[in-house]
Amino acid sequence: MKEVVRCRGCSSCAVGYETGFTGGEVMRCARFDCDVTGEDGCTMGSNGEPSTLHADCDAVLGGHEAVHGW
């Protein structure tokens, strides 16, 4: 039986945080391109440190551009 690699200990996982005062943790699997949680895992993962998740989006505020994201 193959070992299950938890997303928190997988090198294919990316961890980030939502923007804002109440932003929670966000985890994304790079291998399967889907959102995951700390309870998820699979047998196709690779043990290692998760990377940092980031996403940028542009917003125009009163004629001035600002970059926000997580």
CSV table of N, CA and C in Angstrom, one decimal:
chain,number,residue,atom,x,y,z
A,1,MET,N,0.8,-1.2,0.0
A,1,MET,CA,0.0,0.0,0.0
A,1,MET,C,0.9,1.2,0.0
A,2,LYS,N,0.5,2.2,-0.8
A,2,LYS,CA,1.3,3.5,-0.9
A,2,LYS,C,1.0,4.3,0.3
A,3,GLU,N,2.1,5.1,0.7
A,3,GLU,CA,1.9,6.0,1.8
A,3,GLU,C,1.2,7.2,1.4
A,4,VAL,N,0.3,7.7,2.2
A,4,VAL,CA,-0.5,8.9,2.0
A,4,VAL,C,0.4,10.1,2.5
A,5,VAL,N,0.6,11.1,1.6
A,5,VAL,CA,1.3,12.3,1.9
A,5,VAL,C,0.3,13.4,2.2
A,6,ARG,N,0.3,13.9,3.4
A,6,ARG,CA,-0.6,15.0,3.7
A,6,ARG,C,-0.2,16.3,3.0
A,7,CYS,N,-1.2,17.1,2.6
A,7,CYS,CA,-0.9,18.3,1.9
A,7,CYS,C,0.0,19.3,2.7
A,8,ARG,N,-0.1,19.3,4.0
A,8,ARG,CA,0.8,20.2,4.8
A,8,ARG,C,2.2,19.8,4.7
A,9,GLY,N,2.5,18.6,4.3
A,9,GLY,CA,3.9,18.1,4.2
A,9,GLY,C,4.3,17.7,2.8
A,10,CYS,N,3.6,18.3,1.8
A,10,CYS,CA,3.9,17.9,0.4
A,10,CYS,C,4.5,19.1,-0.4
A,11,SER,N,5.5,18.8,-1.2
A,11,SER,CA,6.2,19.8,-1.9
A,11,SER,C,5.3,20.3,-3.1
A,12,SER,N,4.2,19.7,-3.4
A,12,SER,CA,3.3,20.1,-4.5
A,12,SER,C,2.2,21.0,-4.0
A,13,CYS,N,2.2,21.3,-2.7
A,13,CYS,CA,1.2,22.2,-2.1
A,13,CYS,C,1.8,23.6,-2.0
A,14,ALA,N,0.9,24.6,-2.1
A,14,ALA,CA,1.2,26.0,-1.9
A,14,ALA,C,0.3,26.5,-0.9
A,15,VAL,N,0.8,27.3,0.1
A,15,VAL,CA,0.1,27.8,1.2
A,15,VAL,C,0.1,29.3,1.2
A,16,GLY,N,-1.0,29.9,1.4
A,16,GLY,CA,-1.1,31.4,1.4
A,16,GLY,C,-2.2,31.8,2.3
A,17,TYR,N,-2.4,33.1,2.4
A,17,TYR,CA,-3.5,33.7,3.3
A,17,TYR,C,-4.3,34.7,2.5
A,18,GLU,N,-5.6,34.7,2.7
A,18,GLU,CA,-6.5,35.6,2.1
A,18,GLU,C,-6.2,37.0,2.6
A,19,THR,N,-6.5,38.0,1.8
A,19,THR,CA,-6.3,39.4,2.2
A,19,THR,C,-7.4,39.8,3.2
A,20,GLY,N,-7.1,40.9,4.0
A,20,GLY,CA,-8.0,41.4,4.9
A,20,GLY,C,-7.7,41.0,6.3
A,21,PHE,N,-8.4,41.6,7.3
A,21,PHE,CA,-8.2,41.3,8.7
A,21,PHE,C,-8.6,39.9,9.1
A,22,THR,N,-9.6,39.4,8.4
A,22,THR,CA,-10.1,38.1,8.8
A,22,THR,C,-9.8,37.0,7.8
A,23,GLY,N,-8.8,37.3,6.9
A,23,GLY,CA,-8.4,36.3,5.9
A,23,GLY,C,-7.9,35.0,6.5
A,24,GLY,N,-8.4,33.9,6.0
A,24,GLY,CA,-7.9,32.6,6.5
A,24,GLY,C,-6.9,32.0,5.6
A,25,GLU,N,-6.4,30.9,6.0
A,25,GLU,CA,-5.4,30.2,5.2
A,25,GLU,C,-6.0,29.6,4.0
A,26,VAL,N,-5.2,29.6,2.9
A,26,VAL,CA,-5.6,29.0,1.6
A,26,VAL,C,-4.5,28.0,1.2
A,27,MET,N,-4.9,26.8,0.8
A,27,MET,CA,-4.0,25.8,0.3
A,27,MET,C,-4.4,25.4,-1.1
A,28,ARG,N,-3.4,25.2,-1.9
A,28,ARG,CA,-3.7,24.8,-3.3
A,28,ARG,C,-2.7,23.7,-3.8
A,29,CYS,N,-3.2,22.7,-4.4
A,29,CYS,CA,-2.4,21.6,-4.9
A,29,CYS,C,-1.9,22.0,-6.3
A,30,ALA,N,-0.6,22.0,-6.5
A,30,ALA,CA,-0.1,22.4,-7.8
A,30,ALA,C,-0.2,21.2,-8.8
A,31,ARG,N,-0.2,20.0,-8.2
A,31,ARG,CA,-0.2,18.8,-9.1
A,31,ARG,C,-1.6,18.6,-9.7
A,32,PHE,N,-2.6,18.8,-8.9
A,32,PHE,CA,-4.0,18.6,-9.4
A,32,PHE,C,-4.8,19.8,-9.6
A,33,ASP,N,-4.2,21.0,-9.4
A,33,ASP,CA,-4.8,22.3,-9.6
A,33,ASP,C,-6.1,22.4,-9.0
A,34,CYS,N,-6.2,22.2,-7.6
A,34,CYS,CA,-7.4,22.3,-6.9
A,34,CYS,C,-7.1,22.8,-5.5
A,35,ASP,N,-8.2,23.4,-4.8
A,35,ASP,CA,-8.0,23.8,-3.5
A,35,ASP,C,-8.0,22.6,-2.5
A,36,VAL,N,-7.2,22.6,-1.5
A,36,VAL,CA,-7.1,21.6,-0.5
A,36,VAL,C,-7.2,22.1,0.9
A,37,THR,N,-7.3,21.3,1.9
A,37,THR,CA,-7.2,21.7,3.3
A,37,THR,C,-6.1,20.9,3.9
A,38,GLY,N,-5.9,21.2,5.2
A,38,GLY,CA,-4.8,20.5,6.0
A,38,GLY,C,-5.2,19.1,6.2
A,39,GLU,N,-6.4,18.7,6.1
A,39,GLU,CA,-6.8,17.3,6.3
A,39,GLU,C,-6.7,16.4,5.0
A,40,ASP,N,-6.4,17.1,3.9
A,40,ASP,CA,-6.3,16.3,2.6
A,40,ASP,C,-5.0,15.7,2.4
A,41,GLY,N,-4.9,14.8,1.5
A,41,GLY,CA,-3.6,14.2,1.2
A,41,GLY,C,-3.8,13.2,0.0
A,42,CYS,N,-2.8,12.7,-0.5
A,42,CYS,CA,-2.9,11.7,-1.6
A,42,CYS,C,-1.6,10.8,-1.6
A,43,THR,N,-1.7,9.8,-2.5
A,43,THR,CA,-0.6,8.9,-2.6
A,43,THR,C,0.4,9.3,-3.7
A,44,MET,N,0.1,10.4,-4.4
A,44,MET,CA,0.9,10.8,-5.5
A,44,MET,C,1.8,12.0,-5.1
A,45,GLY,N,1.7,12.5,-3.9
A,45,GLY,CA,2.4,13.7,-3.4
A,45,GLY,C,3.9,13.3,-3.2
A,46,SER,N,4.7,14.4,-3.0
A,46,SER,CA,6.1,14.2,-2.7
A,46,SER,C,6.4,14.9,-1.3
A,47,ASN,N,6.9,14.1,-0.4
A,47,ASN,CA,7.3,14.7,0.9
A,47,ASN,C,8.2,15.9,0.7
A,48,GLY,N,8.0,17.0,1.5
A,48,GLY,CA,8.8,18.2,1.4
A,48,GLY,C,8.0,19.4,1.9
A,49,GLU,N,8.6,20.5,1.8
A,49,GLU,CA,8.1,21.8,2.3
A,49,GLU,C,7.1,22.4,1.3
A,50,PRO,N,5.9,22.8,1.7
A,50,PRO,CA,5.0,23.5,0.8
A,50,PRO,C,5.6,24.8,0.4
A,51,SER,N,5.3,25.3,-0.8
A,51,SER,CA,5.7,26.6,-1.3
A,51,SER,C,4.8,27.6,-0.8
A,52,THR,N,5.1,28.9,-1.2
A,52,THR,CA,4.2,30.0,-0.8
A,52,THR,C,3.2,30.3,-2.0
A,53,LEU,N,2.0,30.4,-1.6
A,53,LEU,CA,0.9,30.7,-2.6
A,53,LEU,C,0.7,32.2,-2.7
A,54,HIS,N,0.7,32.7,-3.9
A,54,HIS,CA,0.4,34.1,-4.1
A,54,HIS,C,-0.4,34.3,-5.4
A,55,ALA,N,-1.2,35.2,-5.4
A,55,ALA,CA,-2.0,35.6,-6.6
A,55,ALA,C,-2.2,37.1,-6.5
A,56,ASP,N,-2.0,37.7,-7.7
A,56,ASP,CA,-2.1,39.2,-7.8
A,56,ASP,C,-3.3,39.5,-8.7
A,57,CYS,N,-4.0,40.6,-8.3
A,57,CYS,CA,-5.1,41.1,-9.1
A,57,CYS,C,-5.0,42.6,-9.1
A,58,ASP,N,-5.3,43.2,-10.1
A,58,ASP,CA,-5.3,44.7,-10.2
A,58,ASP,C,-6.6,45.3,-9.8
A,59,ALA,N,-6.6,46.4,-9.2
A,59,ALA,CA,-7.8,47.2,-8.8
A,59,ALA,C,-7.5,48.6,-9.1
A,60,VAL,N,-8.5,49.3,-9.6
A,60,VAL,CA,-8.4,50.8,-9.9
A,60,VAL,C,-9.2,51.5,-8.8
A,61,LEU,N,-8.6,52.3,-8.0
A,61,LEU,CA,-9.2,53.1,-7.0
A,61,LEU,C,-9.1,54.6,-7.2
A,62,GLY,N,-10.1,55.2,-7.6
A,62,GLY,CA,-10.1,56.7,-7.8
A,62,GLY,C,-9.1,57.1,-8.8
A,63,GLY,N,-8.8,56.3,-9.9
A,63,GLY,CA,-7.9,56.7,-10.9
A,63,GLY,C,-6.4,56.3,-10.5
A,64,HIS,N,-6.2,55.7,-9.4
A,64,HIS,CA,-4.9,55.2,-9.0
A,64,HIS,C,-4.9,53.7,-8.9
A,65,GLU,N,-4.0,53.1,-9.5
A,65,GLU,CA,-4.0,51.6,-9.5
A,65,GLU,C,-3.3,51.1,-8.3
A,66,ALA,N,-3.8,50.0,-7.7
A,66,ALA,CA,-3.2,49.4,-6.6
A,66,ALA,C,-3.2,47.9,-6.8
A,67,VAL,N,-2.3,47.2,-6.3
A,67,VAL,CA,-2.2,45.7,-6.5
A,67,VAL,C,-2.6,45.1,-5.2
A,68,HIS,N,-3.5,44.2,-5.2
A,68,HIS,CA,-4.0,43.4,-4.0
A,68,HIS,C,-4.0,42.0,-4.4
A,69,GLY,N,-4.0,41.1,-3.4
A,69,GLY,CA,-4.1,39.7,-3.7
A,69,GLY,C,-3.7,38.9,-2.5
A,70,TRP,N,-3.5,37.6,-2.6
A,70,TRP,CA,-3.1,36.8,-1.5
A,70,TRP,C,-2.1,35.8,-2.1
